[in-house]
Amino acid sequence: MTTTQDDVTTNAPKALVSGAGFAGLTIAFWMNRLGYQVTIVERGTGLKRGGTPVDIKDDTVGIAERMGILDAIREKSLPPRRTEFTNLNGGTDVLLEAEQTLADDEDGEYEIPRDDLLDILYGAVEGNVEMRFNDSITELTDGPEGVRVSFREGADSDFDLVLGCDGNHSNVRKLRFGPEADFTHFLHNYFTVAIVDESLIPRDTTRILSTPGRTLLLNAYEDKTDIGFLFHSDEKLAYDYHDEQEQRDIVRAAFVDAGPQFTAFLDKGLSADSFYFDELTQTRMEHWFRGRVGLVGDAGYCASPAAGMGGSLAIIGATALYDAFLSTNGDIDAGFAEYEKQLRPVVEQVQDMAVNFGLATFFPETEEAIRARNAMLSTN
């Protein structure tokens, strides 16, 4: 599938964006606003669907308003959910009631299904950028005015700027900066998220059950339930990133003896069509750009799902790059430097929060850690 820009002059600078996720679609919107002729190359045959709902809050609300998509987000937003931290005896240790957001609350926050946000962002760029699905970058070669890009499909092309927005297993990062292992930091946990089209617990509820080193997370909204299995591992596991059945087998082995409150959801989660498994990592890099190639979102600064801000940080990062280019009158080198200067403190804060709060909340390793988490949440 290919859609082509209209009304683009041949003299416009060219930007290539790798990845059609939140970071890629957002930066494509902003680079088009800067006057670039934008091409998005995406490995998949279409937008990658599935995944848990996304929080739009704090700075992201203002960005959505700047982009003109806040009303669309509000229309698709989910009702607030109550959160229950339960135990193996069937009781509730901590109950956090849902917080209501008023429609005219400028400081409000919204939760929106991932696919709906993806469609909204795609709608914001459709017709203004070129989309190259089912393709990927194979080589990046610096030239006097930019970067020559080789593709798996099609002829080589020259671009003034290349932006890697292709996630924590970024292909652009590997091609330009080096092996993934040089930049990713293992947080000693693995997680899987499966989505089933039925309500397995009361609607508009999040339920979290933890035993030492293992957590079951259920999110019920609309007529769907997210099933998350999270587990600790001292060492990195060796498995094929492309072998989904092997990944399902790993999760089953980790939870098969966890008790009936876990195993009651195991078959549904592991047989779901919408299934995602990965190690919990953070991407930490000294620099997010080299020459005319830069990284945005998880590719450069993945905070891990423990932060609960993957989608938001992608949108914030893309907008920070746009603002940096604006403030430096489009100078790419100065713009990249300003992007790092302004965004790095935000990234470091989110990554610290993921380690210090997110891991303790969702990945407690001991009974003592579970009790401490419950005590902390009960007093907030």
Short mmCIF file of C-alpha atoms in Angstrom, two decimals, residues 65-372:
data_model
loop_
_atom_site.label_atom_id
_atom_site.label_comp_id
_atom_site.label_asym_id
_atom_site.label_seq_id
_atom_site.Cartn_x
_atom_site.Cartn_y
_atom_site.Cartn_z
CA GLU A 65 -4.17 20.35 21.39
CA ARG A 66 -1.34 21.89 19.35
CA MET A 67 -1.75 19.12 16.78
CA GLY A 68 -5.51 19.65 16.61
CA ILE A 69 -6.33 16.10 17.71
CA LEU A 70 -7.40 16.61 21.34
CA ASP A 71 -11.13 16.61 20.56
CA ALA A 72 -10.76 13.34 18.67
CA ILE A 73 -8.91 11.86 21.64
CA ARG A 74 -11.62 13.00 24.02
CA GLU A 75 -14.29 11.39 21.84
CA LYS A 76 -12.50 8.02 21.98
CA SER A 77 -11.38 8.22 25.60
CA LEU A 78 -12.24 5.40 27.99
CA PRO A 79 -14.06 5.80 31.31
CA PRO A 80 -11.72 5.97 34.32
CA ARG A 81 -10.91 2.57 35.86
CA ARG A 82 -10.69 1.53 39.48
CA THR A 83 -7.58 -0.43 40.44
CA GLU A 84 -7.60 -3.43 42.77
CA PHE A 85 -4.46 -4.99 44.25
CA THR A 86 -5.58 -8.47 45.28
CA ASN A 87 -4.07 -11.48 47.03
CA LEU A 88 -4.09 -15.26 46.70
CA ASN A 89 -6.84 -15.53 49.29
CA GLY A 90 -9.21 -13.68 46.99
CA GLY A 91 -9.19 -10.50 49.05
CA THR A 92 -8.32 -6.92 48.07
CA ASP A 93 -5.30 -5.38 49.78
CA VAL A 94 -5.53 -1.94 48.14
CA LEU A 95 -8.40 -0.29 46.27
CA LEU A 96 -7.81 2.86 44.23
CA GLU A 97 -11.06 4.37 43.05
CA ALA A 98 -11.37 5.82 39.56
CA GLU A 99 -10.67 9.54 39.24
CA GLN A 100 -13.20 11.36 37.10
CA THR A 101 -12.07 13.95 34.55
CA LEU A 102 -14.41 16.82 33.70
CA ALA A 103 -14.95 17.49 30.00
CA ASP A 104 -13.73 21.10 30.29
CA ASP A 105 -10.79 20.32 32.59
CA GLU A 106 -7.70 21.75 30.89
CA ASP A 107 -5.48 19.74 33.23
CA GLY A 108 -7.43 16.53 32.66
CA GLU A 109 -6.02 13.26 31.51
CA TYR A 110 -7.43 10.71 29.12
CA GLU A 111 -6.95 7.05 28.37
CA ILE A 112 -7.55 5.95 24.81
CA PRO A 113 -7.34 2.54 23.10
CA ARG A 114 -4.01 2.22 21.35
CA ASP A 115 -5.54 1.51 17.95
CA ASP A 116 -7.78 4.58 18.17
CA LEU A 117 -4.82 6.85 18.92
CA LEU A 118 -2.87 5.26 16.08
CA ASP A 119 -5.75 5.96 13.69
CA ILE A 120 -6.04 9.56 14.89
CA LEU A 121 -2.33 10.19 14.33
CA TYR A 122 -2.41 8.47 10.96
CA GLY A 123 -5.39 10.60 9.96
CA ALA A 124 -3.38 13.71 10.86
CA VAL A 125 -0.68 12.87 8.28
CA GLU A 126 -2.59 10.88 5.66
CA GLY A 127 -2.29 12.52 2.26
CA ASN A 128 0.59 14.74 3.41
CA VAL A 129 3.32 12.10 3.64
CA GLU A 130 4.40 9.16 1.52
CA MET A 131 3.82 5.78 3.16
CA ARG A 132 6.02 2.78 2.26
CA PHE A 133 4.61 -0.27 3.98
CA ASN A 134 6.18 -3.73 3.86
CA ASP A 135 9.66 -2.25 3.47
CA SER A 136 12.68 -1.46 5.62
CA ILE A 137 16.07 0.25 5.54
CA THR A 138 19.08 -1.95 4.80
CA GLU A 139 21.91 0.59 4.66
CA LEU A 140 22.66 4.21 5.57
CA THR A 141 25.51 6.00 3.79
CA ASP A 142 26.52 9.59 4.57
CA GLY A 143 26.77 11.96 1.66
CA PRO A 144 27.78 15.62 1.30
CA GLU A 145 24.21 16.88 1.80
CA GLY A 146 22.52 14.12 3.74
CA VAL A 147 22.08 10.36 3.78
CA ARG A 148 21.74 7.83 0.98
CA VAL A 149 19.32 5.12 2.05
CA SER A 150 19.11 1.60 0.66
CA PHE A 151 15.82 -0.24 1.06
CA ARG A 152 14.84 -3.89 1.08
CA GLU A 153 12.40 -3.02 -1.71
CA GLY A 154 12.94 -0.36 -4.35
CA ALA A 155 15.78 1.90 -5.40
CA ASP A 156 18.20 3.82 -3.20
CA SER A 157 17.14 7.37 -2.32
CA ASP A 158 18.76 10.47 -0.83
CA PHE A 159 17.36 12.25 2.22
CA ASP A 160 18.38 15.37 4.09
CA LEU A 161 17.43 13.73 7.36
CA VAL A 162 16.69 10.20 8.64
CA LEU A 163 14.75 9.64 11.87
CA GLY A 164 14.64 6.25 13.55
CA CYS A 165 11.26 5.85 15.26
CA ASP A 166 11.27 2.07 15.08
CA GLY A 167 11.04 1.00 18.70
CA ASN A 168 13.34 -0.52 21.28
CA HIS A 169 14.64 -3.09 18.76
CA SER A 170 15.41 -0.24 16.33
CA ASN A 171 16.88 -1.13 12.96
CA VAL A 172 18.08 2.46 12.40
CA ARG A 173 19.90 2.43 15.74
CA LYS A 174 21.63 -0.80 14.84
CA LEU A 175 22.69 0.46 11.40
CA ARG A 176 23.97 3.83 12.59
CA PHE A 177 25.00 3.43 16.26
CA GLY A 178 25.79 -0.27 16.76
CA PRO A 179 24.39 -3.48 18.28
CA GLU A 180 21.30 -3.35 20.48
CA ALA A 181 23.21 -4.86 23.40
CA ASP A 182 25.40 -1.73 23.59
CA PHE A 183 22.44 0.47 24.54
CA THR A 184 19.75 -1.64 26.20
CA HIS A 185 19.81 -2.29 29.94
CA PHE A 186 18.01 -5.40 31.18
CA LEU A 187 15.71 -4.78 34.14
CA HIS A 188 15.55 -8.47 35.12
CA ASN A 189 11.92 -8.97 34.18
CA TYR A 190 9.87 -10.24 31.27
CA PHE A 191 6.30 -9.42 30.38
CA THR A 192 3.59 -10.44 28.00
CA VAL A 193 0.35 -8.70 27.09
CA ALA A 194 -2.52 -10.50 25.39
CA ILE A 195 -5.88 -8.98 24.50
CA VAL A 196 -9.11 -10.99 24.44
CA ASP A 197 -12.49 -9.77 23.20
CA GLU A 198 -14.45 -10.40 26.40
CA SER A 199 -14.73 -9.01 29.91
CA LEU A 200 -13.02 -11.40 32.32
CA ILE A 201 -13.44 -9.13 35.35
CA PRO A 202 -15.88 -6.25 36.01
CA ARG A 203 -15.70 -3.62 33.29
CA ASP A 204 -13.59 -0.48 33.85
CA THR A 205 -11.43 -2.28 36.38
CA THR A 206 -7.72 -3.00 36.66
CA ARG A 207 -6.82 -5.96 38.87
CA ILE A 208 -3.26 -6.74 39.92
CA LEU A 209 -2.22 -9.91 41.72
CA SER A 210 1.42 -10.33 42.78
CA THR A 211 3.38 -13.10 44.40
CA PRO A 212 7.19 -12.91 44.74
CA GLY A 213 8.61 -12.52 41.24
CA ARG A 214 5.29 -13.02 39.42
CA THR A 215 2.40 -10.67 38.65
CA LEU A 216 -0.92 -11.04 36.84
CA LEU A 217 -2.39 -7.80 35.50
CA LEU A 218 -5.92 -7.58 34.10
CA ASN A 219 -7.43 -4.48 32.46
CA ALA A 220 -11.14 -4.65 31.56
CA TYR A 221 -12.52 -1.90 29.31
CA GLU A 222 -15.16 -1.74 26.58
CA ASP A 223 -15.68 -5.46 25.81
CA LYS A 224 -12.01 -6.36 26.06
CA THR A 225 -9.55 -7.54 28.69
CA ASP A 226 -5.80 -7.09 28.62
CA ILE A 227 -4.06 -10.05 30.25
CA GLY A 228 -0.53 -9.32 31.42
CA PHE A 229 1.91 -11.87 32.84
CA LEU A 230 5.03 -10.34 34.39
CA PHE A 231 7.88 -12.34 35.88
CA HIS A 232 11.38 -11.87 37.30
CA SER A 233 14.51 -13.45 35.81
CA ASP A 234 18.02 -13.05 37.19
CA GLU A 235 19.50 -13.74 33.76
CA LYS A 236 18.49 -12.86 30.23
CA LEU A 237 16.67 -15.68 28.48
CA ALA A 238 17.83 -16.98 25.11
CA TYR A 239 14.92 -17.12 22.68
CA ASP A 240 14.01 -16.27 19.11
CA TYR A 241 12.42 -12.79 18.92
CA HIS A 242 10.44 -13.95 15.89
CA ASP A 243 9.22 -17.30 17.32
CA GLU A 244 5.93 -16.46 19.03
CA GLN A 245 5.20 -20.03 20.02
CA GLU A 246 8.52 -20.25 21.86
CA GLN A 247 7.60 -17.05 23.71
CA ARG A 248 4.21 -18.46 24.70
CA ASP A 249 5.94 -21.58 25.99
CA ILE A 250 8.29 -19.44 28.12
CA VAL A 251 5.34 -17.68 29.76
CA ARG A 252 3.52 -20.95 30.39
CA ALA A 253 6.59 -22.46 32.05
CA ALA A 254 6.97 -19.37 34.27
CA PHE A 255 3.36 -19.51 35.55
CA VAL A 256 2.20 -23.11 35.32
CA ASP A 257 2.83 -23.64 39.06
CA ALA A 258 1.79 -20.15 40.21
CA GLY A 259 -1.60 -21.21 41.54
CA PRO A 260 -5.19 -21.27 40.26
CA GLN A 261 -5.71 -17.50 40.37
CA PHE A 262 -2.92 -17.19 37.78
CA THR A 263 -3.53 -20.32 35.74
CA ALA A 264 -7.24 -19.52 35.37
CA PHE A 265 -6.17 -16.89 32.81
CA LEU A 266 -3.17 -18.67 31.34
CA ASP A 267 -4.86 -20.54 28.50
CA LYS A 268 -6.88 -17.51 27.40
CA GLY A 269 -3.82 -15.28 27.42
CA LEU A 270 -1.56 -17.71 25.61
CA SER A 271 -4.12 -18.57 22.94
CA ALA A 272 -5.05 -14.97 22.13
CA ASP A 273 -4.37 -13.69 18.62
CA SER A 274 -3.15 -10.37 20.05
CA PHE A 275 -0.01 -11.41 21.92
CA TYR A 276 3.19 -9.50 22.74
CA PHE A 277 6.21 -10.71 24.70
CA ASP A 278 9.46 -8.94 25.49
CA GLU A 279 12.12 -8.40 28.09
CA LEU A 280 11.85 -5.34 30.29
CA THR A 281 14.64 -3.01 29.21
CA GLN A 282 15.60 0.63 29.04
CA THR A 283 17.51 2.22 26.19
CA ARG A 284 20.24 4.52 27.43
CA MET A 285 22.47 6.38 24.98
CA GLU A 286 25.04 9.14 25.27
CA HIS A 287 23.68 10.75 22.10
CA TRP A 288 20.47 10.31 20.10
CA PHE A 289 21.90 11.57 16.82
CA ARG A 290 24.91 11.03 14.61
CA GLY A 291 25.31 13.15 11.52
CA ARG A 292 21.96 13.51 9.79
CA VAL A 293 20.45 10.46 11.55
CA GLY A 294 18.50 10.84 14.79
CA LEU A 295 16.39 8.67 17.08
CA VAL A 296 12.96 9.44 18.52
CA GLY A 297 10.94 7.50 21.10
CA ASP A 298 11.81 3.99 22.25
CA ALA A 299 14.58 3.73 19.67
CA GLY A 300 16.61 6.30 21.60
CA TYR A 301 15.25 6.33 25.13
CA CYS A 302 12.84 3.49 25.88
CA ALA A 303 11.80 3.83 29.53
CA SER A 304 10.16 0.37 29.58
CA PRO A 305 6.46 -0.39 30.17
CA ALA A 306 7.16 -0.05 33.90
CA ALA A 307 7.03 3.71 33.33
CA GLY A 308 3.52 3.58 31.91
CA MET A 309 4.51 6.37 29.50
CA GLY A 310 5.72 4.66 26.33
CA GLY A 311 3.17 6.30 24.04
CA SER A 312 3.33 9.65 25.80
CA LEU A 313 7.13 9.80 25.76
CA ALA A 314 7.16 9.07 22.03
CA ILE A 315 4.80 11.98 21.37
CA ILE A 316 6.68 14.26 23.78
CA GLY A 317 10.02 13.35 22.18
CA ALA A 318 8.82 13.95 18.64
CA THR A 319 7.43 17.34 19.61
CA ALA A 320 10.64 18.24 21.44
CA LEU A 321 12.58 17.63 18.23
CA TYR A 322 10.17 19.81 16.27
CA ASP A 323 10.45 22.60 18.83
CA ALA A 324 14.25 22.29 18.75
CA PHE A 325 14.32 22.66 14.97
CA LEU A 326 12.02 25.67 15.25
CA SER A 327 14.24 27.35 17.83
CA THR A 328 17.36 26.81 15.71
CA ASN A 329 15.77 27.98 12.43
CA GLY A 330 15.91 24.51 10.93
CA ASP A 331 19.65 23.99 11.48
CA ILE A 332 19.82 20.20 11.76
CA ASP A 333 23.03 19.94 13.79
CA ALA A 334 22.01 22.69 16.22
CA GLY A 335 18.47 21.32 16.34
CA PHE A 336 19.61 17.83 17.33
CA ALA A 337 21.84 19.31 20.05
CA GLU A 338 18.98 21.42 21.42
CA TYR A 339 16.66 18.38 21.30
CA GLU A 340 19.05 16.43 23.51
CA LYS A 341 19.59 19.35 25.88
CA GLN A 342 15.89 19.95 26.46
CA LEU A 343 14.58 16.39 26.43
CA ARG A 344 17.26 14.47 28.32
CA PRO A 345 16.18 15.66 31.80
CA VAL A 346 12.62 14.55 31.00
CA VAL A 347 13.78 11.15 29.79
CA GLU A 348 16.00 10.62 32.81
CA GLN A 349 13.13 11.49 35.15
CA VAL A 350 10.78 9.03 33.42
CA GLN A 351 13.40 6.28 33.36
CA ASP A 352 14.14 6.81 37.06
CA MET A 353 10.42 6.67 37.82
CA ALA A 354 10.15 3.37 35.97
CA VAL A 355 12.89 1.83 38.10
CA ASN A 356 12.01 3.38 41.45
CA PHE A 357 8.21 3.26 41.24
CA GLY A 358 7.16 1.13 38.28
CA LEU A 359 9.22 -1.93 39.17
CA ALA A 360 8.18 -1.74 42.81
CA THR A 361 4.51 -1.46 41.86
CA PHE A 362 4.17 -4.02 39.11
CA PHE A 363 7.21 -6.30 39.50
CA PRO A 364 7.73 -6.85 43.27
CA GLU A 365 10.30 -9.60 43.88
CA THR A 366 9.64 -10.55 47.51
CA GLU A 367 6.80 -10.75 50.04
CA GLU A 368 8.39 -7.80 51.82
CA ALA A 369 8.33 -5.80 48.57
CA ILE A 370 4.65 -6.62 48.08
CA ARG A 371 3.79 -5.47 51.60
CA ALA A 372 5.82 -2.28 51.15
#
